[in-house]
Coordinates of C-alpha atoms in Angstrom, one line a residue:
X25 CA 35.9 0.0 6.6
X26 CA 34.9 0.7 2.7
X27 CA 32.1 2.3 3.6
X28 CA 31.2 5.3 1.7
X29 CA 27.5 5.8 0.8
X30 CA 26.6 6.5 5.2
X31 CA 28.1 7.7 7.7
X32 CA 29.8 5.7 10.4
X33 CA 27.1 7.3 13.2
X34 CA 24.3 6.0 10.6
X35 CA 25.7 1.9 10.5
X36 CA 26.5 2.4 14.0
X37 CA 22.6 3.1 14.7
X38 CA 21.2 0.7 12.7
X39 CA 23.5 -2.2 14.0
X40 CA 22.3 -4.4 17.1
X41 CA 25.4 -5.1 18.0
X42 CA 26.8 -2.6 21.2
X43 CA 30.2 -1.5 22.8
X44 CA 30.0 -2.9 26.4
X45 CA 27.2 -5.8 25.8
X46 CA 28.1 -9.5 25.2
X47 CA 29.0 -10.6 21.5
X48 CA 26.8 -12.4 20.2
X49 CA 27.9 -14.3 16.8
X50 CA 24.3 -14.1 16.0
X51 CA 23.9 -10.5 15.8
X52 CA 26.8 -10.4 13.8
X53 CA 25.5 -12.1 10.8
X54 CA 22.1 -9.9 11.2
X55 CA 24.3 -7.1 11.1
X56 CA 25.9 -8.1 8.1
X57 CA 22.5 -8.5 6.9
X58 CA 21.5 -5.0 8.0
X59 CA 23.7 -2.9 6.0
X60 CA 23.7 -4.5 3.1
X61 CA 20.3 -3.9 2.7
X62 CA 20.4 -0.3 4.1
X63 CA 23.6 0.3 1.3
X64 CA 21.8 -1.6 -1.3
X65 CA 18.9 0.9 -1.3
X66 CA 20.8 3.7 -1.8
X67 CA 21.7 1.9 -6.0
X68 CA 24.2 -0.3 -4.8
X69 CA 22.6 -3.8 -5.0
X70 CA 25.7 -5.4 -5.3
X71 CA 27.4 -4.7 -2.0
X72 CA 28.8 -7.0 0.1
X73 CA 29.1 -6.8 3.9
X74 CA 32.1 -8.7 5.8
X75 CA 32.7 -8.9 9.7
X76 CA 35.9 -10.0 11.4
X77 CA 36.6 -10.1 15.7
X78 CA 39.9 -10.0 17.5
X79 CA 40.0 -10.7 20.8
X80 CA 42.2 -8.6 23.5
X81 CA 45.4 -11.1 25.7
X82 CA 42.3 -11.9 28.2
X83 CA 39.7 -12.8 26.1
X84 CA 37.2 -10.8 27.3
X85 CA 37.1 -8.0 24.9
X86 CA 36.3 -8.1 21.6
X87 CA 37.4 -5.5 18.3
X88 CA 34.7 -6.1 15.7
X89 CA 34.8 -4.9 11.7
X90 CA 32.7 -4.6 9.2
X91 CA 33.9 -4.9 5.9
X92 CA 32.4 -3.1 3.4
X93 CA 32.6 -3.4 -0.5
X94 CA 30.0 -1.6 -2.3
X95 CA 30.4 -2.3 -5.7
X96 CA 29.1 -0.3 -8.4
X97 CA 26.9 2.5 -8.2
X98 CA 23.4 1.1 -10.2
X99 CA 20.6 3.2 -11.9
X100 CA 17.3 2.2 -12.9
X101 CA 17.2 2.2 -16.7
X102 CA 13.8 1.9 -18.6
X103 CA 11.1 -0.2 -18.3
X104 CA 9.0 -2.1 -21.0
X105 CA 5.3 -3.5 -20.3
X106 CA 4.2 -6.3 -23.0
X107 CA 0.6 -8.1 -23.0
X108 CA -1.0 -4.7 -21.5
X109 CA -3.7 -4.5 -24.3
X110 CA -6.4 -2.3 -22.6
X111 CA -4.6 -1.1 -19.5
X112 CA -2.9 2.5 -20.0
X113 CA 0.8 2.3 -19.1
X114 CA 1.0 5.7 -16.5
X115 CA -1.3 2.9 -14.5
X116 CA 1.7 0.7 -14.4
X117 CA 4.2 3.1 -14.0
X118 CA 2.8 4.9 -11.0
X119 CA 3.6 1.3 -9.2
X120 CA 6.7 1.3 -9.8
X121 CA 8.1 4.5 -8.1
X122 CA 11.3 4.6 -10.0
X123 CA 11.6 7.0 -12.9
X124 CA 14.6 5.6 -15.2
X125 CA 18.2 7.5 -13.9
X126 CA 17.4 6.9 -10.0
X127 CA 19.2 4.7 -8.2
X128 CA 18.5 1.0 -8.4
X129 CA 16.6 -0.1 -5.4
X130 CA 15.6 -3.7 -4.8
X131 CA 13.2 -3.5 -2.5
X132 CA 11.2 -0.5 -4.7
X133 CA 11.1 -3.0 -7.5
X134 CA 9.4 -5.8 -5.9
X135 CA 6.9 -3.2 -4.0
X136 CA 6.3 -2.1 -7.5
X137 CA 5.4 -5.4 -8.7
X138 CA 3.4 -6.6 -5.6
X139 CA 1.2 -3.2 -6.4
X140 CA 0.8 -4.2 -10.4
X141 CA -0.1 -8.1 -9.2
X142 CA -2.8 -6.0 -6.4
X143 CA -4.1 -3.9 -9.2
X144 CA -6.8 -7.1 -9.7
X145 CA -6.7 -6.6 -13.7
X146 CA -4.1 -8.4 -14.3
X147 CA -4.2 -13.0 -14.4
X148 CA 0.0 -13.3 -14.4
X149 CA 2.2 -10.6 -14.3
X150 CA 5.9 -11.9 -15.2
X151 CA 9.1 -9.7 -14.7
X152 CA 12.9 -10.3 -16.0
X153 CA 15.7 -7.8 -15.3
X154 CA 18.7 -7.0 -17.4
X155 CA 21.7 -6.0 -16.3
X156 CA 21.5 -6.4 -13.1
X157 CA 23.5 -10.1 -12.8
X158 CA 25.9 -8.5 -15.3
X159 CA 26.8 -5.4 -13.2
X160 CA 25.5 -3.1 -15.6
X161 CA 25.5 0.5 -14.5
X162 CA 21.6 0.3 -15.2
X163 CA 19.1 -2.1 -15.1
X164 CA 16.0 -2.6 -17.8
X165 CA 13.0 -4.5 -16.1
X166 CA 10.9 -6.3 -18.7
X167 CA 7.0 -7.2 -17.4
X168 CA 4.9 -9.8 -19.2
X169 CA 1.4 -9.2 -18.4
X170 CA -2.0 -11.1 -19.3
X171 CA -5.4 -9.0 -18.4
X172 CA -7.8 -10.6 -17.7
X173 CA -11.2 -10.3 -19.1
X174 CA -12.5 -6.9 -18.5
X175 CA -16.5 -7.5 -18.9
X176 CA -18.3 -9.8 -16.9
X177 CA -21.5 -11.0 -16.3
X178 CA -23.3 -12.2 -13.1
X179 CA -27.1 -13.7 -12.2
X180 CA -28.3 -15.2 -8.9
X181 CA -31.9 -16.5 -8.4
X182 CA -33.0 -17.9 -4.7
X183 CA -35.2 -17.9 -1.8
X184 CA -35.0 -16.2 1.6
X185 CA -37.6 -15.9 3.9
X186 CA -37.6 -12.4 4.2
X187 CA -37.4 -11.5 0.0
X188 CA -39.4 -14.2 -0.9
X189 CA -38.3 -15.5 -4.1
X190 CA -36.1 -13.1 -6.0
X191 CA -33.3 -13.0 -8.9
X192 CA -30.3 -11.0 -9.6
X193 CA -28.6 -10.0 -12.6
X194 CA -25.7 -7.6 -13.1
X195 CA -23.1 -6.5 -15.3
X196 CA -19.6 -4.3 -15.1
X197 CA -16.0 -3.6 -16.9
X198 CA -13.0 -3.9 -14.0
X199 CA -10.9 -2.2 -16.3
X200 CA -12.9 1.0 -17.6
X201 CA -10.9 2.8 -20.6
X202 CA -7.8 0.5 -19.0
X203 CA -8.1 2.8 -15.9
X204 CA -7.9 0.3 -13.5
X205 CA -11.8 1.8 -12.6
X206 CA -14.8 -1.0 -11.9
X207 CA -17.6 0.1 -13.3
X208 CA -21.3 -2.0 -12.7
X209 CA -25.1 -2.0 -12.6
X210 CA -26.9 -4.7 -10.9
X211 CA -30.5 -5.2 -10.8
X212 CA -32.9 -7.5 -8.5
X213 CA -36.2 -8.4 -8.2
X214 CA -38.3 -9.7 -5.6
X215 CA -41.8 -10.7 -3.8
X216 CA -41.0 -7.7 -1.6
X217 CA -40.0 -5.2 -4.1
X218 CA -37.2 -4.6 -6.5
X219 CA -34.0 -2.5 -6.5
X220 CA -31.7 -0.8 -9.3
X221 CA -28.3 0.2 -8.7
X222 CA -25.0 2.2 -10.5
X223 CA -21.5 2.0 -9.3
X224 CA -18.4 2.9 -9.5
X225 CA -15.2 1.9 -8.3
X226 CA -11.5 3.5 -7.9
X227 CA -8.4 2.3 -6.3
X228 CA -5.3 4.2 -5.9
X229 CA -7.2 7.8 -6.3
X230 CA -5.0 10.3 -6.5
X231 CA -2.3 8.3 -7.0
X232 CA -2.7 6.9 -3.1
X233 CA -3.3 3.7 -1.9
X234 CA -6.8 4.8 -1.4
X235 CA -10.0 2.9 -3.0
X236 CA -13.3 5.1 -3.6
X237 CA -16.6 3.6 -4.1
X238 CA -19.7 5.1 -5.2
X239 CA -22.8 4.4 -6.0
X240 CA -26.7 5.3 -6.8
X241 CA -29.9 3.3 -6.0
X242 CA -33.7 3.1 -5.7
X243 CA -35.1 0.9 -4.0
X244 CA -39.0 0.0 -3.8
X245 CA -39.7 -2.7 -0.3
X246 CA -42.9 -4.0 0.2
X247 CA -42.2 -5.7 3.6
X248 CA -44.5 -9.0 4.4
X249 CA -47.3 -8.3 6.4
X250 CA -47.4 -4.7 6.1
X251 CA -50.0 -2.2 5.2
X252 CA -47.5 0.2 3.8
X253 CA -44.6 0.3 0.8
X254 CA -41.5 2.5 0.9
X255 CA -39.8 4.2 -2.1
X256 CA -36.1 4.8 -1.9
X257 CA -33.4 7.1 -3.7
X258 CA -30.0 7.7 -2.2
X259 CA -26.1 7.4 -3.1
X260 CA -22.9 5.9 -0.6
X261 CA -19.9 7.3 -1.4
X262 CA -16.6 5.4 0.5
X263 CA -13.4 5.4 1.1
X264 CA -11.2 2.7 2.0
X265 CA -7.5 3.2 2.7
X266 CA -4.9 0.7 4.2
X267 CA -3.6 1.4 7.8
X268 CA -0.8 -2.3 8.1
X269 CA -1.1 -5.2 6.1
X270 CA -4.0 -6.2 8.1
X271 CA -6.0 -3.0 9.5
X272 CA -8.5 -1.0 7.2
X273 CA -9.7 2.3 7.8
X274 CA -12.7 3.2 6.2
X275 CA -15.4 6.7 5.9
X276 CA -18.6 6.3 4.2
X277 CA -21.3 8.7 3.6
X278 CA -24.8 7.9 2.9
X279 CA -27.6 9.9 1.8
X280 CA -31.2 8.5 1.2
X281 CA -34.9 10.4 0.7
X282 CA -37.5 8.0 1.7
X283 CA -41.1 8.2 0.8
X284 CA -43.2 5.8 2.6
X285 CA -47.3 5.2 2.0
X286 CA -50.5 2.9 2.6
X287 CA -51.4 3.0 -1.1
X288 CA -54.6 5.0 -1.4
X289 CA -56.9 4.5 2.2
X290 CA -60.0 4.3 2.4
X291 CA -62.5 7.0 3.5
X292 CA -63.4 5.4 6.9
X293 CA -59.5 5.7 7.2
X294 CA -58.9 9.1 6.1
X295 CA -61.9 10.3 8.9
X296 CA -60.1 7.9 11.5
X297 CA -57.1 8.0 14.0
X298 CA -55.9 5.0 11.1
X299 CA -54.6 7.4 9.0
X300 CA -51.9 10.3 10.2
X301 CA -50.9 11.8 7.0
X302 CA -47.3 13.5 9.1
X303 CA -46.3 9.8 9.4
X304 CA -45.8 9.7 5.3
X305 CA -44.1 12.9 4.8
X306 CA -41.0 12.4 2.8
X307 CA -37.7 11.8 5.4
X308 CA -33.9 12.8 4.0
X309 CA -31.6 10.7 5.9
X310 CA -27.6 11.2 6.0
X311 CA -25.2 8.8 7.5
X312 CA -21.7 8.8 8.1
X313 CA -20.0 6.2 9.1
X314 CA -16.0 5.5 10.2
X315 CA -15.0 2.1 11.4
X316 CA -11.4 0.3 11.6
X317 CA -11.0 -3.3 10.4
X318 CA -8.0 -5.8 11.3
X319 CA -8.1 -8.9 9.7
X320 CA -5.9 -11.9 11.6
X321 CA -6.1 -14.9 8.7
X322 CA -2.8 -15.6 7.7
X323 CA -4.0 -16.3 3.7

């Protein structure tokens, strides 16, 4: 009864509750629940959702109603972004997924705000509505955000017994030319050789829920106890994208070209089965690499 913005077939789908099985009271208030929210994302966020039972002169069949008042009709009005100094505001509104004149949907405006707070840019992210306790035929949605710092610094020294003792030392924007891009370059140093590296990182490319990484490297290992050094120059590109709240998908591709040598051998080597110059040819190597993760921690 009331019920206007779905068809009858529609509720009767989406209810639990069944002509022929037992009434459960339960069910009823789940029910209730049910099409509210189904109503609700279709701009009526005011609806309200009644249900009423009559039993037959035996008392063993029951007539159930549902109620429905659906209130206003409510559109998403503008919204305003305060605090985002660096961070470009298309990067904002692509979270949201409401473009001002569509109807008003509760559940898109908190998604919206779960993807800003993911984002990783930002230290609080604050939002207030208007016009949405007063009934207003739209609704304005105000967000107070604080950035955090957007350069950073980071240094490690330390020993492990197959480095030696080594230091690192890197640097990197999270928040290149407020694109919500990570930009870095990290260096370290070592008793077995050294290694230089460029990166860059994107989340949500092309406006997915997708995260890119990419990188360039050399690398120069002199391994302990080895007649022999190896000089290293390759890039990873990656992609990341979520499958649930908990599984990851994931491709990478790797490409490396490796030149190993001994230095420069002696004669006695050269003449001798010590030295096979085929073994320190150059090598192009090219990985790729899919894998699923699913991560079970509750936090």
């Amino acid at each position: 009864e009331g019920l206007t913005v779905i068809t009858e077939d529609q509720a009767l789908r989406e209810i639990s509750t069944r002509a022929g099985e037992p009434l459960r009271p339960h069910l009823l208030e789940s029910d209730k629940g049910t099409l509210a929210a189904i109503i609700s994302e279709r701009g009526y966020p005011h609806v309200r959702v009644e249900a009423e039972t009559g039993l037959n002169q035996e008392g063993a069949l029951a007539r159930v109603k549902f109620s429905v008042n659906e209130g206003p009709l409510v559109r998403m009005g503008n919204t305003y972004f305060v605090g985002n100094f660096r961070t470009r505001k298309r990067i904002l509104d692509r979270e949201l997924r409401m473009d001002p004149g569509e109807p008003f949907s509760l559940r898109e405006m908190i998604r919206g705000q779960n993807g800003i707070r993911s984002l990783g840019i930002f230290q609080t992210v604050r939002y207030r509505t208007f016009g949405l306790r007063e009934m207003r035929d739209d609704v304005v949605l105000v967000a107070n955000l604080e950035e955090r710092p957007p350069y950073y610094i980071q240094s490690s020294v330390g020993y492990e017994s197959n480095l030696g003792f080594y230091g690192r030392a890197g640097a990197g924007d999270r928040n290149v030319l407020g694109l919500n891009k990570e930009l870095w370059a990290e260096a370290q140093a070592s008793q077995t050789g050294e290694r230089t590296e460029l990166g860059l990182k994107a989340p949500r490319i092309f406006g997915t829920r997708i995260t890119s990484l990419f990188n360039l490297y050399y690398e120069r290992i002199e391994p302990f106890n080895q007649e022999f050094e190896v000089d290293a120059v390759g890039s990873n590109l990656g992609f990341v994208a979520p499958l649930s709240s908990r599984a990851f998908s994931s491709l990478n591709f790797r490409y490396e070209r490796r030149d190993l040598s001994n230095g420069d051998p002696a004669p006695e080597e050269r003449a001798g089965d010590l030295f096979d110059q085929d073994r320190f040819e150059p090598r192009n190597v090219f990985v790729v690499t899919p894998s699923i993760t699913y991560d079970s921690r509750d936090s």
